[in-house]
């Protein structure tokens, strides 16, 4: 029986990942380790009726080394998702972002190596490229992190690459494209998800920038697929840094909006803020390395149409709950601010 430890399992990716693991490794034992910031962030209670694909839920902070170590010791595979998970959150909580995203990641990796864990998978991000030329960025291109979040990912990768001896542990840093698609623990601070939810609720898509930046995207199910592959991979070196996504999913933001309009209906109105200053974060990404290392059944399988239609089917029954005013709990930064304002967590994101 394979033992999986998943940090941050109660976030956006975790529920989809646990389901994927149980489907492909049914005899596995999955332990989730999460501090519960976003445990109350599903779109509605009704969507959580499906059984959780989890064997043990532990509530804890990844900065609590003594508590976390007890579960690392028992793991065959560690998937490290726990993080301050986007640029606005990283800007608001810059100091804590480094503690949680970088310092804790290195501790977990070292503990994994010392305990002969078979595989440590780190959720990194293509945002490390920051801004690039017209040519898609490869893993060999220099990184240009522009935010605390992206800098924490680069810092962790450098720390992992700097480890002298990996012993029996494979280390994989997956630089994910911008996540999208339906999850029971939904996020609407992701560009495609925001566009779809707003279109369903109001018949409009509002682009806050001039729409020119490039972003690669990946459906959350394909993220789960790549993580499962990374846990069990036989190809590649002992330590690998890999861009994860698909060439077909490199989009300019304005083109993404028009593609969504085609799928949801021509009556959708698109508003572009042409007077906005250009977003410096703009990059296309090359995924040749991932496709070369990965068997075909573990390359991305979900295209834009399928991802959007799945979201439409899941969210349409909750159309009235998707207004800007009613979906604050689905915006991660706003959810944290609410916990802080209600005196439930302190400035360092510790529970009181």
Coordinates of C-alpha atoms in Angstrom, one line a residue:
X1 CA 0.0 0.0 0.0
X2 CA 1.3 3.4 -1.0
X3 CA 1.1 6.2 1.6
X4 CA 0.6 9.7 0.2
X5 CA 1.0 12.9 2.2
X6 CA -0.6 15.9 0.6
X7 CA 0.0 19.3 2.2
X8 CA -2.6 22.0 1.4
X9 CA -5.1 19.3 0.5
X10 CA -8.1 21.4 1.4
X11 CA -7.3 24.0 -1.3
X12 CA -8.3 24.2 -4.9
X13 CA -6.2 21.3 -6.3
X14 CA -6.4 18.9 -3.3
X15 CA -9.9 17.5 -3.8
X16 CA -9.3 16.8 -7.5
X17 CA -5.9 15.3 -6.8
X18 CA -7.2 12.9 -4.1
X19 CA -9.9 11.7 -6.4
X20 CA -7.4 11.1 -9.2
X21 CA -5.0 9.2 -6.9
X22 CA -7.8 6.9 -5.5
X23 CA -8.9 6.2 -9.1
X24 CA -5.4 5.2 -10.2
X25 CA -4.1 3.8 -7.0
X26 CA -7.2 2.5 -5.2
X27 CA -5.3 0.7 -2.4
X28 CA -3.4 3.9 -1.4
X29 CA -3.7 5.6 1.9
X30 CA -3.9 9.4 1.6
X31 CA -3.2 11.7 4.5
X32 CA -4.1 15.4 4.1
X33 CA -2.3 18.1 6.1
X34 CA -3.9 21.5 5.9
X35 CA -4.4 24.4 8.3
X36 CA -8.0 25.0 7.1
X37 CA -7.9 28.6 5.9
X38 CA -10.2 27.7 3.0
X39 CA -12.2 24.8 4.4
X40 CA -15.4 26.9 4.2
X41 CA -14.8 28.0 0.6
X42 CA -16.9 25.6 -1.6
X43 CA -19.4 27.3 -4.0
X44 CA -22.2 25.7 -1.9
X45 CA -22.6 22.9 0.6
X46 CA -24.5 20.9 -2.0
X47 CA -21.4 20.3 -4.1
X48 CA -19.6 18.5 -1.3
X49 CA -22.0 15.5 -1.1
X50 CA -19.5 13.3 -3.1
X51 CA -17.5 11.3 -0.7
X52 CA -14.0 12.6 0.2
X53 CA -11.2 10.6 -1.4
X54 CA -9.1 10.8 1.7
X55 CA -8.2 8.4 4.5
X56 CA -6.9 10.8 7.2
X57 CA -7.3 14.6 7.6
X58 CA -4.8 16.4 9.8
X59 CA -5.2 20.0 10.7
X60 CA -1.8 21.8 11.0
X61 CA 0.5 24.5 9.8
X62 CA 3.4 23.6 7.6
X63 CA 5.5 25.8 9.9
X64 CA 4.8 23.4 12.8
X65 CA 7.9 21.2 12.1
X66 CA 7.4 18.8 15.0
X67 CA 3.8 18.0 14.1
X68 CA 4.5 17.7 10.4
X69 CA 7.5 15.4 10.9
X70 CA 5.3 12.7 12.3
X71 CA 3.5 12.4 9.1
X72 CA 6.5 12.7 6.8
X73 CA 8.0 9.7 8.5
X74 CA 5.1 7.5 7.3
X75 CA 5.0 8.7 3.7
X76 CA 6.1 7.1 0.5
X77 CA 5.1 10.1 -1.6
X78 CA 4.8 13.7 -0.6
X79 CA 2.9 16.3 -2.6
X80 CA 3.6 19.8 -1.3
X81 CA 0.7 22.1 -2.4
X82 CA 0.5 24.2 0.8
X83 CA 1.4 27.8 -0.1
X84 CA 0.3 31.4 -0.1
X85 CA -1.1 30.8 -3.5
X86 CA -1.1 33.8 -5.7
X87 CA 0.4 37.2 -6.4
X88 CA -2.1 39.4 -4.5
X89 CA -1.8 37.2 -1.4
X90 CA 1.9 37.2 -1.7
X91 CA 2.0 41.0 -1.8
X92 CA -0.3 41.3 1.2
X93 CA 1.7 38.8 3.3
X94 CA 5.2 39.0 1.8
X95 CA 7.1 37.9 5.0
X96 CA 4.8 35.0 5.7
X97 CA 4.9 34.0 2.0
X98 CA 8.6 33.3 2.3
X99 CA 8.2 31.4 5.5
X100 CA 5.4 29.2 4.2
X101 CA 6.3 28.9 0.5
X102 CA 10.1 28.6 0.7
X103 CA 11.4 27.9 4.2
X104 CA 8.8 25.2 5.0
X105 CA 9.2 23.7 1.5
X106 CA 12.9 23.1 2.1
X107 CA 12.3 21.6 5.5
X108 CA 9.8 19.1 4.1
X109 CA 12.1 18.2 1.3
X110 CA 15.0 17.6 3.7
X111 CA 12.8 15.5 6.0
X112 CA 11.6 13.5 3.0
X113 CA 15.2 12.7 2.0
X114 CA 16.2 11.8 5.6
X115 CA 13.2 9.5 5.9
X116 CA 13.8 7.8 2.5
X117 CA 10.5 9.1 1.0
X118 CA 10.3 7.8 -2.6
X119 CA 9.2 11.0 -4.2
X120 CA 8.8 14.7 -3.2
X121 CA 6.6 16.7 -5.6
X122 CA 6.7 20.5 -5.3
X123 CA 4.0 22.7 -6.8
X124 CA 5.9 25.5 -8.5
X125 CA 4.6 28.0 -11.1
X126 CA 5.3 29.3 -14.6
X127 CA 4.9 32.8 -13.0
X128 CA 8.7 32.4 -12.3
X129 CA 9.2 33.6 -15.9
X130 CA 7.6 37.0 -15.0
X131 CA 7.9 38.6 -18.4
X132 CA 9.4 37.2 -21.5
X133 CA 10.0 37.7 -25.2
X134 CA 7.6 36.4 -27.9
X135 CA 9.3 33.0 -27.8
X136 CA 7.9 30.4 -25.4
X137 CA 10.0 30.0 -22.2
X138 CA 11.8 26.8 -21.6
X139 CA 13.2 25.4 -18.3
X140 CA 16.7 26.6 -19.5
X141 CA 15.6 30.2 -19.9
X142 CA 16.4 32.7 -17.1
X143 CA 13.6 33.3 -14.6
X144 CA 12.4 36.9 -13.9
X145 CA 10.1 36.6 -10.8
X146 CA 8.2 39.9 -10.3
X147 CA 6.2 39.1 -7.2
X148 CA 6.8 37.7 -3.7
X149 CA 4.9 34.6 -4.7
X150 CA 7.0 33.9 -7.8
X151 CA 10.2 34.8 -5.9
X152 CA 9.3 32.2 -3.3
X153 CA 8.9 29.5 -6.0
X154 CA 12.3 30.4 -7.5
X155 CA 13.9 30.4 -4.1
X156 CA 12.5 27.0 -3.3
X157 CA 13.7 25.5 -6.6
X158 CA 17.2 26.9 -6.0
X159 CA 17.2 25.5 -2.5
X160 CA 16.2 22.1 -3.8
X161 CA 18.8 22.2 -6.6
X162 CA 21.4 23.1 -3.9
X163 CA 20.8 20.0 -1.8
X164 CA 24.0 17.9 -1.9
X165 CA 22.5 14.4 -1.6
X166 CA 19.0 13.3 -2.5
X167 CA 19.7 9.8 -1.3
X168 CA 16.8 7.6 -2.4
X169 CA 14.3 10.4 -3.0
X170 CA 13.2 11.8 -6.4
X171 CA 12.5 15.5 -6.4
X172 CA 10.2 17.0 -9.0
X173 CA 9.3 20.7 -9.2
X174 CA 6.3 21.1 -11.5
X175 CA 6.1 24.6 -12.9
X176 CA 2.3 24.8 -13.4
X177 CA 0.5 27.0 -15.9
X178 CA -2.2 29.1 -14.5
X179 CA -4.8 26.8 -13.0
X180 CA -8.4 26.7 -14.2
X181 CA -11.4 24.5 -14.2
X182 CA -13.9 23.1 -11.8
X183 CA -13.0 21.9 -8.3
X184 CA -15.3 21.3 -5.3
X185 CA -13.2 23.9 -3.5
X186 CA -13.5 26.5 -6.2
X187 CA -11.3 29.6 -6.7
X188 CA -12.6 32.6 -8.6
X189 CA -9.3 34.6 -8.4
X190 CA -8.0 32.6 -11.4
X191 CA -8.5 34.3 -14.8
X192 CA -10.5 31.7 -16.7
X193 CA -12.7 30.8 -13.6
X194 CA -13.4 34.5 -13.0
X195 CA -14.4 35.0 -16.7
X196 CA -16.7 32.0 -16.7
X197 CA -18.4 32.8 -13.4
X198 CA -18.9 36.5 -14.2
X199 CA -20.3 35.6 -17.6
X200 CA -22.8 33.1 -16.0
X201 CA -23.9 35.6 -13.4
X202 CA -24.0 38.9 -15.4
X203 CA -23.6 38.0 -19.0
X204 CA -20.4 40.0 -19.0
X205 CA -16.6 39.4 -19.0
X206 CA -14.6 42.3 -17.6
X207 CA -10.9 42.4 -18.4
X208 CA -9.1 44.7 -15.9
X209 CA -6.0 45.0 -18.1
X210 CA -5.7 45.9 -21.7
X211 CA -5.9 42.2 -22.5
X212 CA -2.5 41.9 -24.1
X213 CA -0.6 39.7 -21.5
X214 CA 0.1 36.1 -22.4
X215 CA -0.7 33.3 -20.0
X216 CA -0.5 29.5 -20.2
X217 CA -3.4 27.6 -18.6
X218 CA -4.0 24.1 -17.4
X219 CA -7.2 22.4 -16.1
X220 CA -7.0 21.3 -12.5
X221 CA -7.6 17.7 -13.5
X222 CA -4.5 17.7 -15.7
X223 CA -2.6 19.2 -12.8
X224 CA -3.6 16.1 -10.8
X225 CA -2.6 13.9 -13.6
X226 CA 0.9 15.4 -13.8
X227 CA 1.3 15.2 -10.0
X228 CA 0.4 11.5 -10.0
X229 CA 2.9 10.9 -12.8
X230 CA 5.6 12.8 -10.9
X231 CA 5.1 10.7 -7.8
X232 CA 5.7 7.6 -9.7
X233 CA 7.9 8.7 -12.6
X234 CA 10.7 6.5 -13.9
X235 CA 12.0 8.9 -16.5
X236 CA 14.2 12.0 -16.0
X237 CA 16.9 12.8 -13.5
X238 CA 16.6 12.4 -9.7
X239 CA 15.9 16.2 -9.5
X240 CA 13.8 17.7 -12.3
X241 CA 12.2 21.1 -12.9
X242 CA 9.5 20.8 -15.5
X243 CA 7.0 23.2 -17.1
X244 CA 3.5 21.6 -17.0
X245 CA 0.9 22.6 -19.5
X246 CA 0.1 22.4 -23.2
X247 CA 1.2 24.5 -26.2
X248 CA -2.5 24.9 -27.2
X249 CA -3.2 26.6 -23.9
X250 CA -1.0 29.7 -24.4
X251 CA -3.5 32.5 -24.6
X252 CA -3.5 36.3 -24.7
X253 CA -6.1 37.3 -22.0
X254 CA -8.3 39.1 -24.5
X255 CA -8.3 36.1 -26.8
X256 CA -9.2 33.8 -23.9
X257 CA -12.2 36.0 -23.2
X258 CA -13.5 35.8 -26.8
X259 CA -13.0 32.0 -26.8
X260 CA -15.1 31.7 -23.6
X261 CA -17.7 34.0 -25.3
X262 CA -17.9 31.5 -28.2
X263 CA -18.5 28.6 -25.9
X264 CA -21.1 30.4 -23.6
X265 CA -23.0 32.3 -26.2
X266 CA -22.7 35.4 -28.4
X267 CA -24.8 37.5 -26.1
X268 CA -21.9 37.7 -23.6
X269 CA -20.5 41.3 -23.5
X270 CA -16.7 41.7 -23.2
X271 CA -15.4 44.9 -21.6
X272 CA -11.6 45.6 -22.0
X273 CA -9.9 48.4 -20.0
X274 CA -7.9 49.8 -22.8
X275 CA -6.6 52.7 -20.6
X276 CA -5.1 50.3 -18.1
X277 CA -1.3 50.2 -17.8
X278 CA 0.0 47.0 -19.4
X279 CA 0.4 44.1 -17.0
X280 CA 4.2 43.3 -16.7
X281 CA 3.5 39.7 -16.1
X282 CA 3.3 38.2 -19.6
X283 CA 4.8 35.0 -20.8
X284 CA 4.3 32.1 -23.2
X285 CA 5.7 28.8 -22.1
X286 CA 7.2 25.7 -23.9
X287 CA 6.2 22.3 -22.6
X288 CA 8.3 20.1 -24.8
X289 CA 10.3 18.6 -21.8
X290 CA 7.1 17.5 -20.1
X291 CA 5.8 15.8 -23.3
X292 CA 9.1 14.1 -23.9
X293 CA 9.3 12.7 -20.3
X294 CA 5.7 11.8 -19.8
X295 CA 3.7 8.8 -21.3
X296 CA 0.9 10.1 -23.5
X297 CA -1.9 9.2 -21.0
X298 CA -0.3 11.6 -18.5
X299 CA 0.0 14.6 -20.8
X300 CA -2.9 17.1 -20.6
X301 CA -6.2 15.6 -21.7
X302 CA -8.6 18.5 -21.0
X303 CA -9.0 21.2 -23.7
X304 CA -10.4 24.7 -23.2
X305 CA -13.9 23.7 -24.4
X306 CA -14.2 20.8 -22.0
X307 CA -12.9 22.8 -19.1
X308 CA -15.3 25.7 -19.7
X309 CA -18.3 23.4 -20.3
X310 CA -17.6 21.5 -17.0
X311 CA -17.5 24.8 -15.1
X312 CA -20.8 25.9 -16.8
X313 CA -22.5 22.7 -15.9
X314 CA -21.3 22.9 -12.2
X315 CA -21.9 26.6 -11.7
X316 CA -25.1 27.3 -13.5
X317 CA -27.3 26.1 -10.7
X318 CA -25.6 28.6 -8.4
X319 CA -25.8 31.5 -10.9
X320 CA -27.2 34.0 -8.3
X321 CA -24.4 33.3 -5.9
X322 CA -21.7 34.3 -8.3
X323 CA -22.0 38.1 -8.2
X324 CA -19.0 40.1 -7.1
X325 CA -20.6 40.8 -3.8
X326 CA -21.5 37.2 -3.0
X327 CA -18.3 35.4 -3.9
X328 CA -15.7 36.9 -1.6
X329 CA -15.1 33.6 0.1
X330 CA -14.1 32.2 -3.3
X331 CA -11.3 34.8 -3.6
X332 CA -8.4 33.5 -1.6
X333 CA -7.0 36.9 -0.5
X334 CA -10.5 38.1 0.6
X335 CA -11.0 34.8 2.5
X336 CA -7.8 35.4 4.4
X337 CA -8.7 39.1 5.0
X338 CA -12.1 38.0 6.4
X339 CA -10.4 35.6 8.9
X340 CA -8.1 38.4 10.0
X341 CA -10.9 41.0 10.3
X342 CA -12.9 38.5 12.4
X343 CA -9.9 38.1 14.7
X344 CA -9.5 34.4 13.8
X345 CA -5.9 34.7 12.5
X346 CA -3.1 37.2 13.3
X347 CA -0.9 39.2 10.9
X348 CA 1.4 36.2 10.5
X349 CA -1.6 33.9 9.5
X350 CA -1.5 31.9 12.7
X351 CA -4.8 30.8 14.1
X352 CA -5.7 32.5 17.4

